[in-house]
mmCIF file of C-alpha atoms in Angstrom:
data_model
loop_
_atom_site.group_PDB
_atom_site.id
_atom_site.type_symbol
_atom_site.label_atom_id
_atom_site.label_comp_id
_atom_site.label_asym_id
_atom_site.label_seq_id
_atom_site.Cartn_x
_atom_site.Cartn_y
_atom_site.Cartn_z
ATOM 1 C CA MET A 109 0.000 0.000 0.000
ATOM 2 C CA THR A 110 1.500 3.349 -1.069
ATOM 3 C CA ILE A 111 1.595 5.872 1.778
ATOM 4 C CA ALA A 112 2.068 9.561 1.041
ATOM 5 C CA THR A 113 4.295 11.621 3.309
ATOM 6 C CA THR A 114 1.469 14.105 3.909
ATOM 7 C CA MET A 115 -2.239 13.624 4.541
ATOM 8 C CA THR A 116 -5.416 15.685 4.704
ATOM 9 C CA ALA A 117 -7.065 16.214 8.089
ATOM 10 C CA ALA A 118 -9.709 18.421 9.713
ATOM 11 C CA ARG A 119 -8.281 20.394 12.647
ATOM 12 C CA MET A 120 -9.884 22.658 15.236
ATOM 13 C CA HIS A 121 -7.722 25.642 16.218
ATOM 14 C CA THR A 122 -10.040 27.399 18.679
ATOM 15 C CA VAL A 123 -12.793 26.034 20.922
ATOM 16 C CA GLY A 124 -16.050 26.143 18.987
ATOM 17 C CA GLY A 125 -14.333 27.284 15.813
ATOM 18 C CA GLU A 126 -14.819 25.620 12.451
ATOM 19 C CA LEU A 127 -12.584 22.701 11.602
ATOM 20 C CA LYS A 128 -10.008 23.610 8.969
ATOM 21 C CA ILE A 129 -8.968 21.229 6.224
ATOM 22 C CA GLU A 130 -5.175 21.072 6.307
ATOM 23 C CA ALA A 131 -2.232 19.049 5.048
ATOM 24 C CA LEU A 132 -0.285 17.394 7.873
ATOM 25 C CA PRO A 133 2.633 14.966 7.971
ATOM 26 C CA THR A 134 1.423 11.368 7.810
ATOM 27 C CA PRO A 135 2.055 9.906 11.289
ATOM 28 C CA GLN A 136 4.445 6.987 11.739
ATOM 29 C CA PRO A 137 3.514 3.950 13.849
ATOM 30 C CA GLY A 138 5.652 2.911 16.792
ATOM 31 C CA ASP A 139 6.851 -0.661 17.280
ATOM 32 C CA MET A 140 3.545 -1.792 18.829
ATOM 33 C CA ASP A 141 1.297 0.439 16.714
ATOM 34 C CA VAL A 142 -0.521 0.276 13.409
ATOM 35 C CA LEU A 143 -1.147 2.968 10.820
ATOM 36 C CA VAL A 144 -4.778 2.937 9.641
ATOM 37 C CA ARG A 145 -6.038 4.420 6.385
ATOM 38 C CA VAL A 146 -9.370 5.834 7.580
ATOM 39 C CA LYS A 147 -12.347 4.966 5.371
ATOM 40 C CA ALA A 148 -15.139 6.187 7.659
ATOM 41 C CA CYS A 149 -15.339 7.995 10.984
ATOM 42 C CA GLY A 150 -18.543 8.243 12.969
ATOM 43 C CA ILE A 151 -19.894 11.628 14.038
ATOM 44 C CA VAL A 152 -21.428 11.421 17.485
ATOM 45 C CA PRO A 153 -24.730 13.308 17.831
ATOM 46 C CA ASN A 154 -23.358 15.742 20.403
ATOM 47 C CA LEU A 155 -20.052 16.498 18.654
ATOM 48 C CA GLY A 156 -21.014 20.099 17.959
ATOM 49 C CA ASN A 157 -21.655 20.654 21.680
ATOM 50 C CA ILE A 158 -18.424 18.897 22.605
ATOM 51 C CA LEU A 159 -16.365 21.144 20.350
ATOM 52 C CA ALA A 160 -18.108 24.351 21.419
ATOM 53 C CA ASN A 161 -18.982 23.873 25.087
ATOM 54 C CA TRP A 162 -16.989 21.032 26.625
ATOM 55 C CA THR A 163 -14.294 23.209 28.188
ATOM 56 C CA THR A 164 -17.020 25.188 29.983
ATOM 57 C CA TRP A 165 -19.237 22.278 30.978
ATOM 58 C CA PHE A 166 -16.548 19.816 32.066
ATOM 59 C CA PRO A 167 -13.229 21.654 32.523
ATOM 60 C CA GLN A 168 -11.906 18.709 34.520
ATOM 61 C CA ASN A 169 -12.173 16.506 31.407
ATOM 62 C CA PRO A 170 -9.721 18.035 28.928
ATOM 63 C CA LEU A 171 -9.920 18.201 25.169
ATOM 64 C CA PRO A 172 -6.742 17.394 23.234
ATOM 65 C CA PRO A 173 -4.374 20.376 23.068
ATOM 66 C CA LEU A 174 -5.334 22.633 20.171
ATOM 67 C CA PRO A 175 -4.958 22.605 17.245
ATOM 68 C CA ALA A 176 -6.349 19.086 17.312
ATOM 69 C CA VAL A 177 -7.710 16.462 14.935
ATOM 70 C CA PHE A 178 -10.925 15.029 16.383
ATOM 71 C CA GLY A 179 -12.836 11.904 15.350
ATOM 72 C CA LEU A 180 -13.990 9.249 17.823
ATOM 73 C CA ASP A 181 -15.013 6.187 15.814
ATOM 74 C CA PRO A 182 -12.664 5.419 12.912
ATOM 75 C CA ALA A 183 -12.742 2.384 10.650
ATOM 76 C CA GLY A 184 -10.518 1.558 7.702
ATOM 77 C CA GLU A 185 -7.631 -0.563 6.464
ATOM 78 C CA ILE A 186 -4.264 -1.160 8.041
ATOM 79 C CA ALA A 187 -1.655 0.631 5.930
ATOM 80 C CA SER A 188 1.443 -0.404 7.886
ATOM 81 C CA VAL A 189 2.364 -2.128 11.149
ATOM 82 C CA GLY A 190 5.099 -1.624 13.718
ATOM 83 C CA ARG A 191 7.959 -4.109 13.797
ATOM 84 C CA GLN A 192 6.626 -5.857 16.921
ATOM 85 C CA VAL A 193 3.065 -6.277 15.624
ATOM 86 C CA HIS A 194 2.505 -9.854 14.472
ATOM 87 C CA GLY A 195 -1.238 -10.582 14.688
ATOM 88 C CA LEU A 196 -2.285 -7.889 12.232
ATOM 89 C CA LYS A 197 -1.247 -7.202 8.660
ATOM 90 C CA VAL A 198 -1.468 -4.603 5.925
ATOM 91 C CA GLY A 199 -4.893 -4.669 4.278
ATOM 92 C CA ASP A 200 -6.814 -5.905 7.319
ATOM 93 C CA ARG A 201 -10.231 -4.248 7.632
ATOM 94 C CA VAL A 202 -10.480 -2.784 11.127
ATOM 95 C CA TYR A 203 -12.253 -0.576 13.636
ATOM 96 C CA VAL A 204 -10.111 1.460 16.034
ATOM 97 C CA ASN A 205 -11.302 1.513 19.661
ATOM 98 C CA PRO A 206 -10.398 5.086 20.701
ATOM 99 C CA GLY A 207 -10.112 4.274 24.415
ATOM 100 C CA ARG A 208 -6.492 4.898 25.493
ATOM 101 C CA SER A 209 -4.771 4.061 28.760
ATOM 102 C CA CYS A 210 -1.182 3.929 29.972
ATOM 103 C CA GLY A 211 -0.949 0.150 29.480
ATOM 104 C CA SER A 212 1.247 -0.517 32.508
ATOM 105 C CA CYS A 213 -0.535 0.552 35.718
ATOM 106 C CA ARG A 214 -2.131 -2.088 37.951
ATOM 107 C CA HIS A 215 -5.534 -1.523 36.350
ATOM 108 C CA CYS A 216 -4.221 -1.901 32.805
ATOM 109 C CA ARG A 217 -2.194 -4.988 33.746
ATOM 110 C CA ARG A 218 -5.278 -6.737 35.093
ATOM 111 C CA GLY A 219 -7.333 -5.914 32.013
ATOM 112 C CA ASP A 220 -9.353 -2.993 33.416
ATOM 113 C CA SER A 221 -7.961 -0.245 31.194
ATOM 114 C CA ILE A 222 -10.993 2.023 31.628
ATOM 115 C CA ALA A 223 -10.025 2.394 35.319
ATOM 116 C CA CYS A 224 -6.618 3.823 34.340
ATOM 117 C CA LYS A 225 -6.111 7.415 35.521
ATOM 118 C CA HIS A 226 -4.695 8.247 32.076
ATOM 119 C CA TYR A 227 -7.816 6.979 30.297
ATOM 120 C CA GLY A 228 -9.127 9.147 27.477
ATOM 121 C CA PHE A 229 -10.627 8.985 24.019
ATOM 122 C CA GLN A 230 -8.237 9.527 21.129
ATOM 123 C CA GLY A 231 -9.699 12.319 19.036
ATOM 124 C CA TYR A 232 -12.317 13.313 21.628
ATOM 125 C CA PHE A 233 -11.678 14.070 25.334
ATOM 126 C CA GLY A 234 -10.002 12.727 28.465
ATOM 127 C CA PHE A 235 -11.444 11.841 31.865
ATOM 128 C CA SER A 236 -8.818 13.720 33.908
ATOM 129 C CA GLU A 237 -5.774 15.916 33.417
ATOM 130 C CA HIS A 238 -3.685 12.722 33.277
ATOM 131 C CA ALA A 239 -5.178 12.025 29.832
ATOM 132 C CA LEU A 240 -3.005 14.805 28.430
ATOM 133 C CA GLN A 241 -0.181 12.261 28.424
ATOM 134 C CA THR A 242 -2.385 9.983 26.331
ATOM 135 C CA PHE A 243 -3.096 12.769 23.841
ATOM 136 C CA GLY A 244 0.630 13.317 23.524
ATOM 137 C CA ASP A 245 1.150 9.672 22.622
ATOM 138 C CA TYR A 246 -1.787 9.486 20.179
ATOM 139 C CA PRO A 247 -2.704 12.996 19.000
ATOM 140 C CA ILE A 248 -4.560 12.265 15.737
ATOM 141 C CA GLY A 249 -8.249 11.315 15.666
ATOM 142 C CA GLY A 250 -10.301 9.788 12.889
ATOM 143 C CA MET A 251 -11.119 12.896 10.874
ATOM 144 C CA SER A 252 -7.959 12.429 8.851
ATOM 145 C CA GLU A 253 -6.735 10.224 6.034
ATOM 146 C CA TYR A 254 -4.432 8.299 8.364
ATOM 147 C CA MET A 255 -4.123 7.734 12.091
ATOM 148 C CA VAL A 256 -1.873 5.724 14.401
ATOM 149 C CA ALA A 257 -3.273 3.509 17.151
ATOM 150 C CA PRO A 258 -1.884 0.772 19.403
ATOM 151 C CA ALA A 259 -2.310 -2.741 18.036
ATOM 152 C CA SER A 260 -4.187 -3.600 21.242
ATOM 153 C CA ALA A 261 -6.977 -1.188 20.210
ATOM 154 C CA ILE A 262 -7.732 -2.880 16.889
ATOM 155 C CA VAL A 263 -10.947 -4.767 16.154
ATOM 156 C CA LYS A 264 -10.862 -6.831 12.965
ATOM 157 C CA ILE A 265 -14.148 -6.466 11.115
ATOM 158 C CA PRO A 266 -15.734 -9.003 8.763
ATOM 159 C CA ASP A 267 -16.456 -8.554 5.070
ATOM 160 C CA ASN A 268 -20.198 -8.351 5.752
ATOM 161 C CA MET A 269 -19.691 -5.236 7.933
ATOM 162 C CA THR A 270 -19.204 -2.026 5.972
ATOM 163 C CA PHE A 271 -16.782 0.644 7.136
ATOM 164 C CA ASP A 272 -19.790 2.928 7.673
ATOM 165 C CA GLN A 273 -21.382 0.371 9.996
ATOM 166 C CA ALA A 274 -18.105 -0.223 11.818
ATOM 167 C CA ALA A 275 -17.883 3.522 12.484
ATOM 168 C CA ARG A 276 -20.950 3.080 14.741
ATOM 169 C CA LEU A 277 -19.284 0.514 17.010
ATOM 170 C CA GLY A 278 -18.572 3.124 19.684
ATOM 171 C CA TYR A 279 -22.203 3.728 20.548
ATOM 172 C CA LEU A 280 -23.174 0.130 19.872
ATOM 173 C CA GLY A 281 -20.309 -1.013 22.089
ATOM 174 C CA THR A 282 -21.353 1.232 24.959
ATOM 175 C CA ALA A 283 -24.760 -0.473 24.959
ATOM 176 C CA TYR A 284 -23.242 -3.923 24.453
ATOM 177 C CA SER A 285 -20.938 -3.510 27.440
ATOM 178 C CA ALA A 286 -23.923 -2.478 29.574
ATOM 179 C CA LEU A 287 -25.780 -5.626 28.502
ATOM 180 C CA LYS A 288 -22.805 -7.699 29.612
ATOM 181 C CA LYS A 289 -22.603 -5.902 32.963
ATOM 182 C CA VAL A 290 -26.200 -6.892 33.735
ATOM 183 C CA ASN A 291 -25.567 -10.473 32.534
ATOM 184 C CA SER A 292 -28.471 -10.246 30.101
ATOM 185 C CA GLY A 293 -29.512 -13.422 28.386
ATOM 186 C CA PRO A 294 -32.273 -15.970 27.777
ATOM 187 C CA GLY A 295 -35.243 -15.660 30.094
ATOM 188 C CA ASP A 296 -34.500 -12.060 31.064
ATOM 189 C CA THR A 297 -36.671 -8.992 30.769
ATOM 190 C CA ILE A 298 -34.786 -5.724 30.443
ATOM 191 C CA LEU A 299 -35.915 -2.105 30.430
ATOM 192 C CA VAL A 300 -34.209 0.384 28.104
ATOM 193 C CA ASN A 301 -34.984 4.067 28.627
ATOM 194 C CA GLY A 302 -34.434 6.000 25.412
ATOM 195 C CA ILE A 303 -34.533 2.882 23.238
ATOM 196 C CA SER A 304 -35.112 4.795 19.990
ATOM 197 C CA GLY A 305 -31.977 6.928 20.362
ATOM 198 C CA THR A 306 -28.394 6.398 19.230
ATOM 199 C CA LEU A 307 -27.470 4.421 22.354
ATOM 200 C CA GLY A 308 -30.796 2.732 22.947
ATOM 201 C CA ILE A 309 -31.051 1.089 19.550
ATOM 202 C CA GLY A 310 -27.771 -0.691 20.284
ATOM 203 C CA ALA A 311 -29.280 -2.161 23.448
ATOM 204 C CA ALA A 312 -32.213 -3.413 21.365
ATOM 205 C CA ILE A 313 -30.063 -4.959 18.611
ATOM 206 C CA PHE A 314 -27.594 -6.708 20.884
ATOM 207 C CA GLY A 315 -30.149 -7.533 23.556
ATOM 208 C CA LEU A 316 -32.021 -9.546 20.944
ATOM 209 C CA ALA A 317 -28.780 -11.182 19.810
ATOM 210 C CA ARG A 318 -27.912 -12.183 23.396
ATOM 211 C CA GLY A 319 -31.227 -14.003 23.687
ATOM 212 C CA VAL A 320 -33.055 -11.596 25.990
ATOM 213 C CA ASN A 321 -36.628 -12.801 26.275
ATOM 214 C CA LYS A 322 -38.360 -9.415 26.486
ATOM 215 C CA ILE A 323 -37.085 -5.891 25.867
ATOM 216 C CA LEU A 324 -39.207 -3.070 27.264
ATOM 217 C CA GLY A 325 -38.330 0.204 25.583
ATOM 218 C CA THR A 326 -39.344 3.743 26.443
ATOM 219 C CA GLY A 327 -39.087 7.030 24.591
ATOM 220 C CA ARG A 328 -41.207 9.963 23.578
ATOM 221 C CA ASP A 329 -41.651 9.712 19.783
ATOM 222 C CA LYS A 330 -44.354 7.102 19.189
ATOM 223 C CA ALA A 331 -43.545 6.666 15.513
ATOM 224 C CA LEU A 332 -39.898 5.872 16.311
ATOM 225 C CA LEU A 333 -40.952 3.531 19.100
ATOM 226 C CA ALA A 334 -43.177 1.657 16.652
ATOM 227 C CA GLU A 335 -40.192 1.193 14.335
ATOM 228 C CA ILE A 336 -38.167 -0.240 17.206
ATOM 229 C CA LYS A 337 -40.941 -2.680 18.089
ATOM 230 C CA ALA A 338 -41.078 -3.801 14.455
ATOM 231 C CA LEU A 339 -37.517 -5.147 14.803
ATOM 232 C CA ALA A 340 -38.930 -8.038 16.857
ATOM 233 C CA PRO A 341 -42.657 -7.600 17.508
ATOM 234 C CA SER A 342 -42.967 -10.643 19.780
ATOM 235 C CA ARG A 343 -39.997 -9.685 21.971
ATOM 236 C CA ILE A 344 -40.081 -5.881 22.139
ATOM 237 C CA GLU A 345 -42.742 -3.816 23.889
ATOM 238 C CA VAL A 346 -42.591 -0.016 23.775
ATOM 239 C CA PHE A 347 -44.052 2.811 25.834
ATOM 240 C CA SER A 348 -44.143 6.600 25.432
ATOM 241 C CA ILE A 349 -43.284 8.496 28.595
ATOM 242 C CA ASP A 350 -45.998 10.973 27.587
ATOM 243 C CA ASP A 351 -48.549 8.265 28.413
ATOM 244 C CA GLY A 352 -47.757 7.795 32.095
ATOM 245 C CA SER A 353 -45.365 6.065 34.468
ATOM 246 C CA VAL A 354 -42.519 3.869 33.249
ATOM 247 C CA THR A 355 -42.757 1.921 36.502
ATOM 248 C CA ASP A 356 -46.421 1.092 35.958
ATOM 249 C CA PHE A 357 -45.684 -0.005 32.382
ATOM 250 C CA VAL A 358 -42.908 -2.361 33.475
ATOM 251 C CA LEU A 359 -44.867 -3.867 36.345
ATOM 252 C CA GLN A 360 -47.796 -4.534 33.998
ATOM 253 C CA GLN A 361 -45.451 -6.297 31.565
ATOM 254 C CA THR A 362 -43.808 -8.441 34.268
ATOM 255 C CA ASP A 363 -46.817 -9.507 36.357
ATOM 256 C CA GLY A 364 -45.730 -7.131 39.101
ATOM 257 C CA GLU A 365 -42.219 -8.533 39.562
ATOM 258 C CA GLY A 366 -40.183 -5.864 37.771
ATOM 259 C CA ALA A 367 -37.407 -5.966 35.193
ATOM 260 C CA ASP A 368 -34.262 -8.053 35.631
ATOM 261 C CA ALA A 369 -32.154 -5.148 34.390
ATOM 262 C CA PHE A 370 -32.498 -1.491 33.516
ATOM 263 C CA ILE A 371 -30.255 0.313 31.004
ATOM 264 C CA ASP A 372 -30.689 4.072 31.004
ATOM 265 C CA CYS A 373 -29.716 5.754 27.734
ATOM 266 C CA LEU A 374 -31.138 9.185 28.513
ATOM 267 C CA GLY A 375 -28.731 12.004 27.720
ATOM 268 C CA PRO A 376 -27.848 15.046 29.850
ATOM 269 C CA GLY A 377 -31.179 16.668 28.995
ATOM 270 C CA GLY A 378 -33.212 13.670 30.183
ATOM 271 C CA GLN A 379 -35.717 13.973 33.009
ATOM 272 C CA HIS A 380 -34.551 12.734 36.395
ATOM 273 C CA GLU A 381 -37.997 11.374 37.156
ATOM 274 C CA THR A 382 -37.902 9.094 34.116
ATOM 275 C CA PHE A 383 -34.575 7.695 35.321
ATOM 276 C CA LEU A 384 -35.950 7.216 38.831
ATOM 277 C CA GLN A 385 -39.023 5.455 37.476
ATOM 278 C CA GLY A 386 -36.640 3.071 35.742
ATOM 279 C CA LEU A 387 -34.895 2.317 39.031
ATOM 280 C CA ARG A 388 -38.241 1.682 40.699
ATOM 281 C CA SER A 389 -39.051 -0.778 37.900
ATOM 282 C CA LEU A 390 -36.360 -3.271 38.934
ATOM 283 C CA ARG A 391 -37.142 -6.577 40.595
ATOM 284 C CA ARG A 392 -35.381 -7.678 43.751
ATOM 285 C CA GLY A 393 -31.732 -8.270 42.866
ATOM 286 C CA GLY A 394 -32.069 -6.281 39.644
ATOM 287 C CA ILE A 395 -29.210 -4.330 38.087
ATOM 288 C CA ALA A 396 -29.272 -0.818 36.633
ATOM 289 C CA VAL A 397 -26.617 0.674 34.335
ATOM 290 C CA ASP A 398 -26.420 4.302 33.253
ATOM 291 C CA ILE A 399 -24.775 4.913 29.871
ATOM 292 C CA GLY A 400 -26.583 8.080 28.773
ATOM 293 C CA ALA A 401 -24.995 10.473 31.299
ATOM 294 C CA ILE A 402 -28.151 12.077 32.652
ATOM 295 C CA ALA A 403 -26.913 15.340 34.156
ATOM 296 C CA GLY A 404 -27.030 16.799 37.658
ATOM 297 C CA PRO A 405 -27.498 15.333 41.151
ATOM 298 C CA VAL A 406 -30.218 12.691 41.234
ATOM 299 C CA GLN A 407 -31.873 11.859 44.548
ATOM 300 C CA ILE A 408 -31.668 8.091 45.032
ATOM 301 C CA ASP A 409 -33.060 6.079 47.944
ATOM 302 C CA VAL A 410 -29.955 4.066 48.792
ATOM 303 C CA HIS A 411 -31.792 2.255 51.581
ATOM 304 C CA TRP A 412 -34.229 0.933 48.978
ATOM 305 C CA LEU A 413 -31.330 -0.326 46.849
ATOM 306 C CA MET A 414 -29.841 -2.103 49.853
ATOM 307 C CA ASP A 415 -33.095 -3.674 51.015
ATOM 308 C CA HIS A 416 -33.802 -4.923 47.501
ATOM 309 C CA ASN A 417 -30.252 -6.124 46.870
ATOM 310 C CA GLN A 418 -30.058 -3.982 43.743
ATOM 311 C CA ARG A 419 -27.021 -2.543 41.968
ATOM 312 C CA LEU A 420 -26.457 0.682 40.038
ATOM 313 C CA TYR A 421 -23.471 1.018 37.732
ATOM 314 C CA GLY A 422 -22.046 3.765 35.586
ATOM 315 C CA SER A 423 -20.535 2.400 32.371
ATOM 316 C CA ALA A 424 -18.376 4.726 30.281
ATOM 317 C CA TRP A 425 -17.348 2.692 27.223
ATOM 318 C CA PHE A 426 -16.370 -0.833 26.159
ATOM 319 C CA THR A 427 -13.220 -2.886 25.774
ATOM 320 C CA THR A 428 -11.519 -3.876 22.543
ATOM 321 C CA ALA A 429 -12.367 -7.485 23.373
ATOM 322 C CA GLU A 430 -16.053 -6.545 23.545
ATOM 323 C CA GLY A 431 -15.663 -4.732 20.228
ATOM 324 C CA GLN A 432 -14.311 -7.921 18.685
ATOM 325 C CA GLU A 433 -17.229 -9.890 20.104
ATOM 326 C CA MET A 434 -19.649 -7.530 18.363
ATOM 327 C CA ALA A 435 -17.788 -7.806 15.057
ATOM 328 C CA ASP A 436 -17.822 -11.593 15.354
ATOM 329 C CA MET A 437 -21.578 -11.546 16.004
ATOM 330 C CA VAL A 438 -22.050 -9.607 12.767
ATOM 331 C CA ALA A 439 -19.755 -12.052 10.967
ATOM 332 C CA SER A 440 -21.863 -15.008 12.118
ATOM 333 C CA GLY A 441 -25.136 -13.359 11.082
ATOM 334 C CA VAL A 442 -26.493 -13.118 14.631
ATOM 335 C CA VAL A 443 -26.526 -9.322 14.314
ATOM 336 C CA ASP A 444 -27.624 -7.430 11.189
ATOM 337 C CA LEU A 445 -26.578 -3.769 11.032
ATOM 338 C CA SER A 446 -28.364 -3.072 7.767
ATOM 339 C CA ILE A 447 -31.054 -1.199 9.721
ATOM 340 C CA LEU A 448 -28.602 1.705 10.103
ATOM 341 C CA GLU A 449 -29.318 4.548 7.678
ATOM 342 C CA THR A 450 -25.961 6.028 6.774
ATOM 343 C CA GLN A 451 -25.433 9.577 5.623
ATOM 344 C CA SER A 452 -21.815 10.073 4.615
ATOM 345 C CA PHE A 453 -19.920 13.286 3.986
ATOM 346 C CA PRO A 454 -16.480 13.926 2.514
ATOM 347 C CA LEU A 455 -13.918 15.439 4.850
ATOM 348 C CA SER A 456 -14.300 18.772 3.049
ATOM 349 C CA GLU A 457 -17.910 18.991 4.328
ATOM 350 C CA VAL A 458 -17.147 18.139 7.952
ATOM 351 C CA ASN A 459 -18.495 21.423 9.343
ATOM 352 C CA THR A 460 -21.748 21.030 7.425
ATOM 353 C CA ALA A 461 -22.103 17.479 8.725
ATOM 354 C CA ILE A 462 -21.538 18.482 12.350
ATOM 355 C CA SER A 463 -23.995 21.371 12.191
ATOM 356 C CA GLY A 464 -26.717 19.269 10.548
ATOM 357 C CA ILE A 465 -26.608 16.172 12.697
ATOM 358 C CA ALA A 466 -29.580 17.258 14.812
ATOM 359 C CA GLN A 467 -31.803 16.361 11.841
ATOM 360 C CA ARG A 468 -31.765 12.609 12.243
ATOM 361 C CA HIS A 469 -34.051 9.592 12.201
ATOM 362 C CA GLY A 470 -33.487 8.698 15.847
ATOM 363 C CA GLY A 471 -30.972 5.948 16.459
ATOM 364 C CA PHE A 472 -31.414 4.609 12.939
ATOM 365 C CA SER A 473 -29.393 7.518 11.525
ATOM 366 C CA ASN A 474 -25.687 6.887 11.141
ATOM 367 C CA TYR A 475 -23.575 9.939 10.263
ATOM 368 C CA VAL A 476 -20.038 9.379 9.032
ATOM 369 C CA ILE A 477 -17.158 11.329 7.549
ATOM 370 C CA CYS A 478 -15.229 9.598 4.763
ATOM 371 C CA PRO A 479 -11.715 11.125 4.552
#
């Protein structure tokens, strides 16, 4: 594969400013890295807010030092490999998990990289000031023709998964990891708040694939909810929060017992009461996971959780191993991502794409940049 010495990338120079299309030196992989020729990079629905407001909203979670190349969910082909990379080769079709950690602390060594104090998202943001070291090691995100990533972050994708679909694995993986945390499987009934959104649809797709018996989904848009139910009419039941209490809906669907698990996909603008109704919908011993990042202090009755032997987790992302599991499920035909409705933009139209992403068909929409 011929690799040019320079590449085209979209870089942000000032917070909230437009991304500028520039020529940059093509990065070189280290001994344990790979160079990926990016074919598609997902645009997260809140990217415009991240670029404009993140430093004000969450100053403790730094952006990469500016000017910076953003891009959270890249997929493409391996263009070259470091001299100590042996399990991957040039031409492999891959997704790059953007989660970065130091690789050598006690958390990383025991396989819990997300607990690393240096943890951050390449091409997005970090979870503490320690992530600035991570940005120094891997400064280029997916909105570029090429990017370097550690070999340990690579998910090999099958031929029946397009690059556009692979560029959605970040949001799908966040939901998939939540499903694993609640041990979802045959016989279970799970509740998904915000099931028609970008996160929630992943919980529906992979919940079905994991054999969940019944998926109870809530949202506001009844037309979108009907489309979600149509994915598996005998296994999915939906409910609009405009029609009453989520708790009452779940108890009616479970003969009063409650859901085995609750996955909350509501974003920062979500209502606290809807989240709390989800918690009150759990059975004894049930597990709740928040992946939507509902904002602000939420009043929780901890005594109730204790008495009912319930658990509440926060889940930030997913591991590369979980990413590979998802790709393998697509390869086997257990999961079909053809329901995603991709709208792709060339790198030259990145600012138009970011500004227009609010106009989407719920979680079915899949926005990507193709450098």
